[in-house]
Coordinates of C-alpha atoms in Angstrom, one line a residue:
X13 CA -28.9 -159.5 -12.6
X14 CA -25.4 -159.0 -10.9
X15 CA -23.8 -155.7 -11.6
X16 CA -20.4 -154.2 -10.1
X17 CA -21.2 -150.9 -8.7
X18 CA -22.1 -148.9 -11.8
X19 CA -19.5 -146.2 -11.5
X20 CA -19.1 -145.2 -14.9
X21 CA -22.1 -144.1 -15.3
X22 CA -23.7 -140.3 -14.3
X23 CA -26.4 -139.9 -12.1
X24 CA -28.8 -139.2 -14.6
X25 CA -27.8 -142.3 -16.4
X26 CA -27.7 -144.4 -13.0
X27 CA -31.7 -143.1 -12.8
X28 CA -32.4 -144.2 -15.9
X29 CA -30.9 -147.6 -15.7
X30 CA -33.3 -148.0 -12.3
X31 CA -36.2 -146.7 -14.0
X32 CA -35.7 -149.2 -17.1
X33 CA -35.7 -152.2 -13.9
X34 CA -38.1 -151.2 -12.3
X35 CA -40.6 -150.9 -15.8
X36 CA -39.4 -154.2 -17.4
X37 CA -39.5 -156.0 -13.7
X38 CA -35.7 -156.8 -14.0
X39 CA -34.1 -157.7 -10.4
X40 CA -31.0 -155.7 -10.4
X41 CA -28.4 -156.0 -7.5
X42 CA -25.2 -154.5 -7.2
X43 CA -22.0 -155.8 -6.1
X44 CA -20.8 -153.6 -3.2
X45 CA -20.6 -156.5 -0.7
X46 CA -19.7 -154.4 2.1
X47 CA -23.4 -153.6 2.0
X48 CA -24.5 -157.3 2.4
X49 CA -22.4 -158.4 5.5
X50 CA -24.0 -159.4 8.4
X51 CA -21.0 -158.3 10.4
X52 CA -21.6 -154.3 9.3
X53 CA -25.4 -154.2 9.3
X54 CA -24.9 -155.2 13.0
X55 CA -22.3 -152.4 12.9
X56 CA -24.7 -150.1 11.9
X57 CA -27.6 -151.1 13.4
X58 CA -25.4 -151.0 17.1
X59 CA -24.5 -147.6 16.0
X60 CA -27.6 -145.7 15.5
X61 CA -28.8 -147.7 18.8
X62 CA -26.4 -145.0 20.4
X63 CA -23.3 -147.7 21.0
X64 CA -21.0 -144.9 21.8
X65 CA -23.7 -141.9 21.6
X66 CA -23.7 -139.3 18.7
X67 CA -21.6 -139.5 15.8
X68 CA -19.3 -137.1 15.6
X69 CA -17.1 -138.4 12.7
X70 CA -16.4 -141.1 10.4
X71 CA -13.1 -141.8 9.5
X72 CA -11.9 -144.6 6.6
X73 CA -8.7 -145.5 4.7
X74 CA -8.6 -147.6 2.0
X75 CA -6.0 -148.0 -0.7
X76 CA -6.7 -149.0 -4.9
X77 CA -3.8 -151.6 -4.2
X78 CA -6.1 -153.6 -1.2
X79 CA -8.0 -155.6 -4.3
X80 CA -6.5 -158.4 -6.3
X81 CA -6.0 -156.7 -9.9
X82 CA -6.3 -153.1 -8.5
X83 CA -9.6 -151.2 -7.9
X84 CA -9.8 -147.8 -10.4
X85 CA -10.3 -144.6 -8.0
X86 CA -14.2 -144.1 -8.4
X87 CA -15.0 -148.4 -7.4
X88 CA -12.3 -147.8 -4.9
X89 CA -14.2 -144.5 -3.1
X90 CA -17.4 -146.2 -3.5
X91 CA -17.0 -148.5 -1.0
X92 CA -15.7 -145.8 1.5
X93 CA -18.8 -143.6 0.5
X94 CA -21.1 -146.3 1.1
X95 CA -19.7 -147.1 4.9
X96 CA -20.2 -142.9 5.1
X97 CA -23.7 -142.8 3.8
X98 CA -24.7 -146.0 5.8
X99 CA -23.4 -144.3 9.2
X100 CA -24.4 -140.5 8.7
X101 CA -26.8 -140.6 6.1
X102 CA -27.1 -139.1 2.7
X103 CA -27.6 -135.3 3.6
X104 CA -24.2 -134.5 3.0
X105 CA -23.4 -130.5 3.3
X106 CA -20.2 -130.2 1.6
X107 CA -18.1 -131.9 0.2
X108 CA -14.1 -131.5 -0.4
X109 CA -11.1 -133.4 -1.6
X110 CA -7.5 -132.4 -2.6
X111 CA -5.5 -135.2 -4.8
X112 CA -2.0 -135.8 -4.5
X113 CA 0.1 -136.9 -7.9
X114 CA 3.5 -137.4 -8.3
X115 CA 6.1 -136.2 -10.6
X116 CA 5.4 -137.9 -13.3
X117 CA 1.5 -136.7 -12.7
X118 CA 0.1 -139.9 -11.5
X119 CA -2.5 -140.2 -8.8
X120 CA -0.7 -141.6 -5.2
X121 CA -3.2 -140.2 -2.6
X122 CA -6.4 -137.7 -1.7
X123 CA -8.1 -137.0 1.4
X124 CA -11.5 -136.4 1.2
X125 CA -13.8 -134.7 3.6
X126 CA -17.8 -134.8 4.0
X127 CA -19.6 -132.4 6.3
X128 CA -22.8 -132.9 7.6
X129 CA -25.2 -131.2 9.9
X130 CA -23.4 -132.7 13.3
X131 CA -20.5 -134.8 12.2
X132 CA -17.4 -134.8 9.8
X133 CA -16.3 -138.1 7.7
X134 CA -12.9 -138.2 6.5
X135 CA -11.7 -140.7 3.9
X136 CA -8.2 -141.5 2.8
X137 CA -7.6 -143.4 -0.8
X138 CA -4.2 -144.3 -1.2
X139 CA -2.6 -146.2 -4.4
X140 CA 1.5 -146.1 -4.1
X141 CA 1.7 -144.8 0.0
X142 CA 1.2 -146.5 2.8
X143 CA -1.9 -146.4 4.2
X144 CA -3.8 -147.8 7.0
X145 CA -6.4 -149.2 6.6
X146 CA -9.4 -149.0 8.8
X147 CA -12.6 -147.3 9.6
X148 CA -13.0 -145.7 12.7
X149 CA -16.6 -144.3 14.2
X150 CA -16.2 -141.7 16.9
X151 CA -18.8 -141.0 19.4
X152 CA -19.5 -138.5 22.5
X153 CA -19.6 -141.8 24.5
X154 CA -16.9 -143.5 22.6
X155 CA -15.3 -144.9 19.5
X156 CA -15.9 -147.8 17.2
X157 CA -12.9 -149.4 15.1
X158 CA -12.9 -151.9 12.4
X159 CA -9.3 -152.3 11.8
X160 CA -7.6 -153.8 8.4
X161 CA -10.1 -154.8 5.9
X162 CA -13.1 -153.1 7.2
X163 CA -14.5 -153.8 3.5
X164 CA -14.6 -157.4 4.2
X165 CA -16.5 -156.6 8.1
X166 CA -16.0 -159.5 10.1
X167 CA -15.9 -157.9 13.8
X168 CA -15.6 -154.4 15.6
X169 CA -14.4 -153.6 18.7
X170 CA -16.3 -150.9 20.8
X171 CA -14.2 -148.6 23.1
X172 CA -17.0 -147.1 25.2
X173 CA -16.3 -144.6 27.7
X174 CA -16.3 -145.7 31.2
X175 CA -16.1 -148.9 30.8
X176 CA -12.8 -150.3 31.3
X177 CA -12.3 -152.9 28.8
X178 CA -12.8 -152.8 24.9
X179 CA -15.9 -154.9 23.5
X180 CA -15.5 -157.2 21.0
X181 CA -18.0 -158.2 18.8
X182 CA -17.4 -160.9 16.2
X183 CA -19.0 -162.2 13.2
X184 CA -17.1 -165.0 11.8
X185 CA -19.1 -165.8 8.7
X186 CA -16.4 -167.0 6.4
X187 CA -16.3 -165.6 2.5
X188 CA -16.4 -162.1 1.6
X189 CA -20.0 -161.2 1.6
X190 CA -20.8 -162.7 -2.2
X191 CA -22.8 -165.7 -1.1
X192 CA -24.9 -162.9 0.9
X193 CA -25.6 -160.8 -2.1
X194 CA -26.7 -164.5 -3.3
X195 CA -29.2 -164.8 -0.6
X196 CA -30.3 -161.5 -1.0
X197 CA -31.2 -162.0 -4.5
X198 CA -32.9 -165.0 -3.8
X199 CA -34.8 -163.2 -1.6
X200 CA -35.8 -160.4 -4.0
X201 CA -36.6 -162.9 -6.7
X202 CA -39.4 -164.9 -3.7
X203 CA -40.7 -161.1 -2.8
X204 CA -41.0 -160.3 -6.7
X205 CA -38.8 -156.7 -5.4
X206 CA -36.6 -154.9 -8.1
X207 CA -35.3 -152.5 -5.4
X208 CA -32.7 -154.2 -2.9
X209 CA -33.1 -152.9 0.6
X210 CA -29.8 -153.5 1.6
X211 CA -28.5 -150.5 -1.0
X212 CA -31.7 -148.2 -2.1
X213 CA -31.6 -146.8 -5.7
X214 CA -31.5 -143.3 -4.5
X215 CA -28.4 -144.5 -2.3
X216 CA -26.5 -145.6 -5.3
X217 CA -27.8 -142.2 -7.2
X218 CA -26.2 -140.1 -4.2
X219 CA -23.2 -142.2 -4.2
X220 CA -22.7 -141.3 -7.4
X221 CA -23.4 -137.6 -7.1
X222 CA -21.0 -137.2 -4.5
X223 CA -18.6 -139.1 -7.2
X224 CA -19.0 -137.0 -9.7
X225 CA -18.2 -133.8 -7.2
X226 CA -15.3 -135.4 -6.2
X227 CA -13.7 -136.1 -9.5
X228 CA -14.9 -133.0 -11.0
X229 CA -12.9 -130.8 -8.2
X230 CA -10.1 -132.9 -8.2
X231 CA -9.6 -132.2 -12.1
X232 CA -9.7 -128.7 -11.7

């Protein structure tokens, strides 16, 4: 089973849904391709191999508008979270956010902030301002940028102190990540697993967590 990223649902609920797959042996995968990509799990994996040393912050910007049809806020900051929790893990300290409406009271922008232990991640959502897209990983020893559609990972380029000229590392699988999310499944199905790998239930459940802190202090 194929699901889009289960953001209406609370944590608790999210739990139970993973419980129920795992007890009746159903294979359930979501649909946050970023997550799939070879492209980004090379990102990652080149990352915590110290690429450009500690992280020291995460930075993302992503806009509703990006998506054919429009993206609601929550699938929209889910994609963003999950590049967070993939870099700098899920042992978030804090978490703030401050949305911006306009006059008639309708959502145009909110900055988001994460703190953890040794790093900061920053994530700007944007629906009716411009916004640039990209996701940028800074280092001690250097930065990391995935400019444009950094949701649909197809190369980096790594700005490593030092070193005189920017590295460019390139992925050019084409398609945006489903048939991978295929292949995953496939796999899953051979190795009789419920559980992807690629996004852990307790991943999604923190995902959603930080979700549901997010919208619950923006509507106050």
């Amino acid at each position: 089973m194929i699901s889009d990223a289960p953001v209406t649902l609370s944590s608790d609920k999210l739990r139970e849904l993973f419980e129920k797959a795992k007890e009746h042996k159903v294979v359930l995968i979501e649909r946050l391709t970023l997550v799939y990509l070879r492209a980004f799990n090379q990102l990652v994996w080149l990352v915590h191999s110290n690429l450009v040393g500690n992280i020291v912050s995460v930075k993302c910007a992503i806009s509703q508008d990006d998506f054919e049809g429009g993206k609601s806020f929550n699938e929209t900051v889910s994609s963003a979270l999950c590049a967070v929790m993939k870099l700098l893990g899920k042992d978030c300290l804090e978490v703030n956010t401050n949305a911006v409406t306009d006059e008639q009271g309708k959502f145009v922008y909110d900055m988001i902030t994460m703190k953890y232990k040794n790093a900061l991640a920053t994530i700007e959502i944007g629906t009716t301002v411009d916004v640039e897209d990209e996701l940028v990983i800074i280092g001690s020893n250097g930065r990391v940028t995935i400019p444009n559609d950094w949701w649909n990972t197809g190369y980096f380029e790594a700005n490593i102190s030092g070193k005189e000229f920017l590295k460019r590392y390139s992925f050019n699988f084409e398609g945006n990540g489903f048939r991978y999310l295929l292949q995953e499944l496939m796999i899953m199905i051979r190795d009789k697993r419920t559980e992807c790998t690629r996004l852990f239930y307790d991943e999604s459940v923190r995902i959603i967590e930080i979700l549901e802190t997010i919208n619950r202090k923006d509507n106050s």
